Short mmCIF file of N, CA and C in Angstrom, two decimals:
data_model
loop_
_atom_site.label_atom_id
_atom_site.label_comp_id
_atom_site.label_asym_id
_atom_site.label_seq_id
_atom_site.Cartn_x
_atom_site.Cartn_y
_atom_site.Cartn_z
N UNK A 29 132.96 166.14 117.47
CA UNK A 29 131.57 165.93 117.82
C UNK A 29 130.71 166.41 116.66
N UNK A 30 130.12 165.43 115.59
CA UNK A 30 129.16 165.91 114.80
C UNK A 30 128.26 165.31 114.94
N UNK A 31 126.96 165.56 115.22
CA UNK A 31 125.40 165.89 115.50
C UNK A 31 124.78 165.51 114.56
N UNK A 32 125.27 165.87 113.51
CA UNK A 32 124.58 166.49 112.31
C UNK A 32 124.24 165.08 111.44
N UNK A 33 123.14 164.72 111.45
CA UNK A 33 122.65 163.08 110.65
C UNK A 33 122.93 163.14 109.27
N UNK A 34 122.77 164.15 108.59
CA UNK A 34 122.64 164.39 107.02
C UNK A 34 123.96 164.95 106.38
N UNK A 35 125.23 164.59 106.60
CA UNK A 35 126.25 165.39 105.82
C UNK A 35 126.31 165.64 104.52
N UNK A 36 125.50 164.79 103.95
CA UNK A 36 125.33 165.44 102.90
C UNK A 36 124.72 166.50 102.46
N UNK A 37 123.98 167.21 103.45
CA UNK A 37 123.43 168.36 103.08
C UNK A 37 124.50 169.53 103.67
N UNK A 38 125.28 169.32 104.10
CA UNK A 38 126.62 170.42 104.73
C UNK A 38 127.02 171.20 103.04
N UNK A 39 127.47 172.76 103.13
CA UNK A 39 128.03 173.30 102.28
C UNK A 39 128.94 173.27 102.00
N UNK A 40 129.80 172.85 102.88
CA UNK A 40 131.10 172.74 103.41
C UNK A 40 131.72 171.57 104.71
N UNK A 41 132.73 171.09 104.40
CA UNK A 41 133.43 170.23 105.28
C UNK A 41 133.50 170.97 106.63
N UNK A 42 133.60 169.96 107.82
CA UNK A 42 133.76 170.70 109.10
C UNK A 42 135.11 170.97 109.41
N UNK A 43 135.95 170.53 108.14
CA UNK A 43 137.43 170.40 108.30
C UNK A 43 137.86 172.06 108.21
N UNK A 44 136.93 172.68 107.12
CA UNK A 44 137.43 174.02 107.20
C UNK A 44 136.66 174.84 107.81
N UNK A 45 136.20 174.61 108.61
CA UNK A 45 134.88 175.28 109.55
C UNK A 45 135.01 174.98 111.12
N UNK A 46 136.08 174.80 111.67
CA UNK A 46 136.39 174.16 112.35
C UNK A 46 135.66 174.02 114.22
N UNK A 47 135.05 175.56 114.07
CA UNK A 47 134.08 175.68 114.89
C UNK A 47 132.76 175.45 114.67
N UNK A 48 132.40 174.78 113.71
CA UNK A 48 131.10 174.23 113.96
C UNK A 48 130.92 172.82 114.29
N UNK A 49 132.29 172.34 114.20
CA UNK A 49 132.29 171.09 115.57
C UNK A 49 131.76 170.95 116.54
N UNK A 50 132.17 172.14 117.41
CA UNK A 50 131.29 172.49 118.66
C UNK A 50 130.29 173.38 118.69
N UNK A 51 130.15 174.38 117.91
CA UNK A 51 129.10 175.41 118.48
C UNK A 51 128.16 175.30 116.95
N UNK A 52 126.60 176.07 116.78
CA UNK A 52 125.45 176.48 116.26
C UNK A 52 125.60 178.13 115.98
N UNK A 53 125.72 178.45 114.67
CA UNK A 53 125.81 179.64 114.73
C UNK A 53 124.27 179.81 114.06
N UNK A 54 123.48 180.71 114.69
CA UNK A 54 122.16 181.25 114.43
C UNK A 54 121.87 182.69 114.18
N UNK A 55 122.87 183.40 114.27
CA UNK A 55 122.57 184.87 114.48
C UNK A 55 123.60 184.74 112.73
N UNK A 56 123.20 184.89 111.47
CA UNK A 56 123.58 185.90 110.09
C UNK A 56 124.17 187.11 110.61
N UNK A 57 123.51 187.87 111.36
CA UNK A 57 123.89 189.74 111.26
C UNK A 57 125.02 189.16 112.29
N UNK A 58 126.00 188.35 112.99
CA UNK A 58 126.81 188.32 113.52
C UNK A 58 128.07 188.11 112.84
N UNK A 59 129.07 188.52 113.10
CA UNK A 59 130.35 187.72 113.26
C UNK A 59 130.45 186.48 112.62
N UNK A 60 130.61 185.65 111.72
CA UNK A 60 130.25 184.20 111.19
C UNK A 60 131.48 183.58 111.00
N UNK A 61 131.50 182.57 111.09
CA UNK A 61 132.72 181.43 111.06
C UNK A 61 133.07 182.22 110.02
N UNK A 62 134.68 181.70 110.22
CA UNK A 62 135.49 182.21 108.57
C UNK A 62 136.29 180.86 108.07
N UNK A 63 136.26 180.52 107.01
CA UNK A 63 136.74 179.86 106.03
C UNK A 63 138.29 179.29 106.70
N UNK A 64 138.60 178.34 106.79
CA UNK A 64 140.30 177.69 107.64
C UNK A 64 140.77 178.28 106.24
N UNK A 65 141.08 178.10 105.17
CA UNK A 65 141.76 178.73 103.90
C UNK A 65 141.59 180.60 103.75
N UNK A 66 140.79 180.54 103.70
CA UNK A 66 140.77 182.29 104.04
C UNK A 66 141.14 182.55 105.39
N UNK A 67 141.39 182.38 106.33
CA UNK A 67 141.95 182.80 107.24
C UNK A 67 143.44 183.01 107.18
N UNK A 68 143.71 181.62 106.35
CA UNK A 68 145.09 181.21 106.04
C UNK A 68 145.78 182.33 105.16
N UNK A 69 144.76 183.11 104.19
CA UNK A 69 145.44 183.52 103.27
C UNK A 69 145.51 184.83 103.52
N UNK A 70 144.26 185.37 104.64
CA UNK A 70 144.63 186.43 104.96
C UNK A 70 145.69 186.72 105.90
N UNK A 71 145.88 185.41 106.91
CA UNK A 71 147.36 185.79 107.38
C UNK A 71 148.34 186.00 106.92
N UNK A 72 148.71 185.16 105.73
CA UNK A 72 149.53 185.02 104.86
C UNK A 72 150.03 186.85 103.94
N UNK A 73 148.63 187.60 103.58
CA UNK A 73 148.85 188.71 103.80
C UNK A 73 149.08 189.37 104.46
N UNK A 74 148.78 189.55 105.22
CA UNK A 74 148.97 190.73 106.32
C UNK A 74 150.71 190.26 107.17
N UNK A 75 151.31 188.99 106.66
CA UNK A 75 152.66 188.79 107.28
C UNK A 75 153.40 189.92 106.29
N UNK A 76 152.91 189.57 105.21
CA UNK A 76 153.64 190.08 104.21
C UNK A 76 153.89 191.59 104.11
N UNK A 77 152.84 192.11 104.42
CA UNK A 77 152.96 193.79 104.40
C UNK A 77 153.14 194.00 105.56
N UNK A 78 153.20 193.06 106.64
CA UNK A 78 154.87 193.82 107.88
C UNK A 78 155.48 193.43 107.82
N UNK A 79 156.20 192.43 107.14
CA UNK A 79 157.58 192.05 106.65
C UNK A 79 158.19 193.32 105.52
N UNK A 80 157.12 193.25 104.25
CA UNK A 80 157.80 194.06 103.33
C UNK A 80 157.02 195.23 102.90
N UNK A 81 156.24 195.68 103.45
CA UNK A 81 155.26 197.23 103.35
C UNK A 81 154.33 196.83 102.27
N UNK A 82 154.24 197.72 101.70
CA UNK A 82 153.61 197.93 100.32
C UNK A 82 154.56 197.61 99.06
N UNK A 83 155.97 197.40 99.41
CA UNK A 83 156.74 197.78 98.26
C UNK A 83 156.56 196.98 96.93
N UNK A 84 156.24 195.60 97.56
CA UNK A 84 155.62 193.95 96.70
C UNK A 84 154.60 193.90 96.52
N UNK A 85 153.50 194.88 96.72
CA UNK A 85 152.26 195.21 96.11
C UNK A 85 152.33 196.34 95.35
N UNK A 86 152.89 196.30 94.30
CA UNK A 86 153.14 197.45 93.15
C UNK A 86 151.58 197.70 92.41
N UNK A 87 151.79 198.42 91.79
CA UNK A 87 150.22 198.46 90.96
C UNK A 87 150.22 197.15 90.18
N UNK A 88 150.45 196.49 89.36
CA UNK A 88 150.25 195.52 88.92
C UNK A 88 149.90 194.50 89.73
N UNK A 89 150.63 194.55 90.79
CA UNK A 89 150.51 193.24 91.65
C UNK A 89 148.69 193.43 92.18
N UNK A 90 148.48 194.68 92.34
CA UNK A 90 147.10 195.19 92.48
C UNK A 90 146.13 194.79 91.79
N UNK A 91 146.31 194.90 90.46
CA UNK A 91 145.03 194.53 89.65
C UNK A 91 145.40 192.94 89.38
N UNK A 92 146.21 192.58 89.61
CA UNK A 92 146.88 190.90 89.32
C UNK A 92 145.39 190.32 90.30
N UNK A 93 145.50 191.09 91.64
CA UNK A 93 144.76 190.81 93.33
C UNK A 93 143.33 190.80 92.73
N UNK A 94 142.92 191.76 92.37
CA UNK A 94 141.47 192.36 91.96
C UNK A 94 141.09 191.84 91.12
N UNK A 95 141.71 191.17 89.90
CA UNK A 95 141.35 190.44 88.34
C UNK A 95 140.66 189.07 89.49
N UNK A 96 142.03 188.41 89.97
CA UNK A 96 141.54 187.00 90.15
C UNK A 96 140.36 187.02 91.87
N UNK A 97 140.37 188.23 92.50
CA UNK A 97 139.21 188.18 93.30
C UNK A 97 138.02 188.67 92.35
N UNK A 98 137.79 189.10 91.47
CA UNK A 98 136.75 189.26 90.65
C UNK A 98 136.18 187.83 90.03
N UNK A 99 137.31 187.32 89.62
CA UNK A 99 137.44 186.04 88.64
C UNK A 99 136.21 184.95 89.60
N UNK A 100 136.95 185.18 91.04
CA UNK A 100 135.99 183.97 91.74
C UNK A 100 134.99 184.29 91.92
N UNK A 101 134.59 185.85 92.39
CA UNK A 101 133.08 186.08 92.65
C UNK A 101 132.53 185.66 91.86
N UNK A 102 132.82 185.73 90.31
CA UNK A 102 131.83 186.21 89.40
C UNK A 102 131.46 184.26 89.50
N UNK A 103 132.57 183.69 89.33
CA UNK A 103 132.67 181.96 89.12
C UNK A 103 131.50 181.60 90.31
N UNK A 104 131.61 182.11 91.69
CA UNK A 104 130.91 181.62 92.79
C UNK A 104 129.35 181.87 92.52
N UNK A 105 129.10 183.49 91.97
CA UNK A 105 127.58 183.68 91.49
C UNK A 105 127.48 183.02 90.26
N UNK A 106 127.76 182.17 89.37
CA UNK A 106 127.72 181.58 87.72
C UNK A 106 127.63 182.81 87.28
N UNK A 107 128.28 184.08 86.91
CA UNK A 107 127.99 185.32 86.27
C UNK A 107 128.86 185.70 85.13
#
């Protein structure tokens, strides 16, 4: 069900947003849809460190995490 006359003005596909098919989110200071790929990837973590602890997040693997989450912020603000 999309409503919405102008898709071209969408930020994002409803493909990865998958609840704004049905619902209007109006409240910012709430809870806000999350990303179908980030959801994905945070599951994808969190399998991992109860499958295998911390042991596969060594320090390197750490700043490996932190370089390329830096990498996108900075890409997402043009910075």
């Amino acid at each position: 069900m999309d409503n919405f006359a102008h898709t071209e003005s969408r930020l994002a596909s409803l493909e990865v947003f998958p609840p704004a098919q049905t619902y209007v989110y109006l409240d910012a200071a709430s809870v806000g849809l999350t990303h179908k790929g980030a959801a994905e990837a945070i599951n994808r973590w969190q399998s991992q460190l109860a499958d295998d602890g911390t042991v596969a997040f060594d320090e390197e693997a750490e700043v490996k995490c932190f370089d390329e989450l830096n990498a996108a912020a900075a890409e997402l603000f043009n910075a």
